[in-house]
């Protein structure tokens, strides 16, 4: 895993000398790429975006060219006219759009920021800090954070990067005595689609359910992007036992790494699972095949429960994080300490307040049906007042509503895409529903007020929208903050 400090040159800097690299989309990821590339010298750069004002603040970057266009086809044409050797698109640039078609049609490689980060990662004594990679429709951020916490407890200075935190291209090129010696890397399907040479120490796909189909164009393309997380794995491919969709990914991956299953039941050889409330490891380092190492207990996760029960998906995430960290050599005591120390990020099953005997829980990060279903599963029957809605991304919610109807006292629908919810809730005639006018200037305040009128003492008002936020909010974080502010106003 490298020496005590990461020092030395960026591993792939020499291969980029003299190359023409176009960065398209100038958000956090794009600007991180430009900053990293500008520091190399002898690389020719250009920067492009749909919006003219996005080009501001780039004076310190030596650019050969820069441009903007709101027309995707025109922007793609301008990028290609500059004759790039590599194009790095922002995650917001869709696979179904004009840029991908034009660039791939011209035979120009598309790299994600993650691909660039891997090529530029710092090296110590010929070896770079290992990566533990996490993808999935739901649970990526929690699992990545848990893995990083375990790595820190093991003395590896683990850092969570990728789809969360600072751009990976900045973090993995750090040098010096305090640079991390292992990384937990959260990867979206957007990033994986244009990632080609990353070779993680261990990887996991937590689950797969329909999401971002408008970005990828089909369920098959989304699945294929997620499956790339298992390519070129050096040590362990971690997978949830019983998930046939993920099992197909593991079965189709190149040979060379072991498979490690995680399960909520007793583990077989090569698996990590539950024996009572104890998590037992039969995959790494046990003596005889019938022996197991105790990693942690469910009580070590008790601080992550929003209600009376510990959500099953939190346990799944902890099992996956432990399996990844064990591949990096984390001992059992570090697994337990890291999970005890882990604090979830904002807007993920976060209890905002209790008002009049009702708990108000912010799970604004639940931007798809899979995530919302997982959170509702931990609540008692008939005790949830559910705030849903937003940008549906082409999804339908009939199956979700059917699955969780027994948990519901009522539903409050926000957002501009209300038709899929009206259709789904019409099938659950005994569940009251309130629809907030999307033209309202105080959407969340009205939603929380309506939820309060429905709720009874002992209930949970849950913001788990199952939709993206960009129709009415800048981000899921802003949506969660609006919910918290509305709840605090109830509390006075």
Short mmCIF file of C-alpha atoms in Angstrom, two decimals, residues 95 133-141 163 186-195 203-213 215-216 218-233 238 245-246 248-250 253 368:
data_model
loop_
_atom_site.label_atom_id
_atom_site.label_comp_id
_atom_site.label_asym_id
_atom_site.label_seq_id
_atom_site.Cartn_x
_atom_site.Cartn_y
_atom_site.Cartn_z
CA UNK A 95 -24.20 10.01 -23.01
CA UNK A 133 -14.30 2.03 -5.48
CA UNK A 134 -18.03 2.21 -4.74
CA UNK A 135 -20.98 2.52 -7.09
CA UNK A 136 -24.68 1.63 -6.99
CA UNK A 137 -28.05 3.29 -7.38
CA UNK A 138 -28.37 3.86 -3.65
CA UNK A 139 -25.99 3.98 -0.68
CA UNK A 140 -22.80 5.10 -2.46
CA UNK A 141 -22.05 8.10 -0.27
CA UNK A 163 -18.59 11.88 -6.66
CA UNK A 186 -17.51 7.09 -4.94
CA UNK A 187 -18.27 6.63 -8.64
CA UNK A 188 -21.45 7.58 -10.47
CA UNK A 189 -22.55 5.89 -13.66
CA UNK A 190 -21.73 9.18 -15.42
CA UNK A 191 -18.11 8.96 -14.31
CA UNK A 192 -17.78 5.23 -14.98
CA UNK A 193 -19.03 5.61 -18.54
CA UNK A 194 -15.80 7.42 -19.52
CA UNK A 195 -13.37 5.69 -17.16
CA UNK A 203 -14.72 -2.50 -5.77
CA UNK A 204 -18.41 -2.91 -5.03
CA UNK A 205 -21.67 -2.26 -6.83
CA UNK A 206 -24.22 -2.03 -4.03
CA UNK A 207 -27.40 -2.38 -6.10
CA UNK A 208 -28.94 -1.43 -9.43
CA UNK A 209 -32.39 0.05 -10.06
CA UNK A 210 -33.68 2.26 -12.85
CA UNK A 211 -32.16 5.73 -12.58
CA UNK A 212 -30.62 8.31 -14.90
CA UNK A 213 -32.09 6.55 -17.91
CA UNK A 215 -28.68 10.39 -19.34
CA UNK A 216 -27.70 6.92 -20.56
CA UNK A 218 -31.52 2.84 -21.76
CA UNK A 219 -31.57 0.51 -18.79
CA UNK A 220 -28.91 -1.63 -20.48
CA UNK A 221 -26.53 1.30 -20.95
CA UNK A 222 -26.96 2.32 -17.30
CA UNK A 223 -26.25 -1.25 -16.14
CA UNK A 224 -23.19 -1.47 -18.39
CA UNK A 225 -21.76 1.76 -16.97
CA UNK A 226 -22.18 0.49 -13.41
CA UNK A 227 -20.59 -2.86 -14.33
CA UNK A 228 -17.35 -1.11 -15.29
CA UNK A 229 -16.57 -0.73 -11.57
CA UNK A 230 -15.46 -4.41 -11.60
CA UNK A 231 -13.03 -4.05 -14.51
CA UNK A 232 -9.32 -4.45 -13.70
CA UNK A 233 -9.90 -5.04 -9.94
CA UNK A 238 -17.43 -7.26 -3.39
CA UNK A 245 -28.24 -7.94 -11.42
CA UNK A 246 -24.95 -7.32 -9.62
CA UNK A 248 -24.11 -10.78 -13.56
CA UNK A 249 -21.62 -7.92 -13.43
CA UNK A 250 -19.20 -9.93 -11.31
CA UNK A 253 -15.78 -9.25 -15.22
CA UNK A 368 -34.66 7.76 -6.72
#
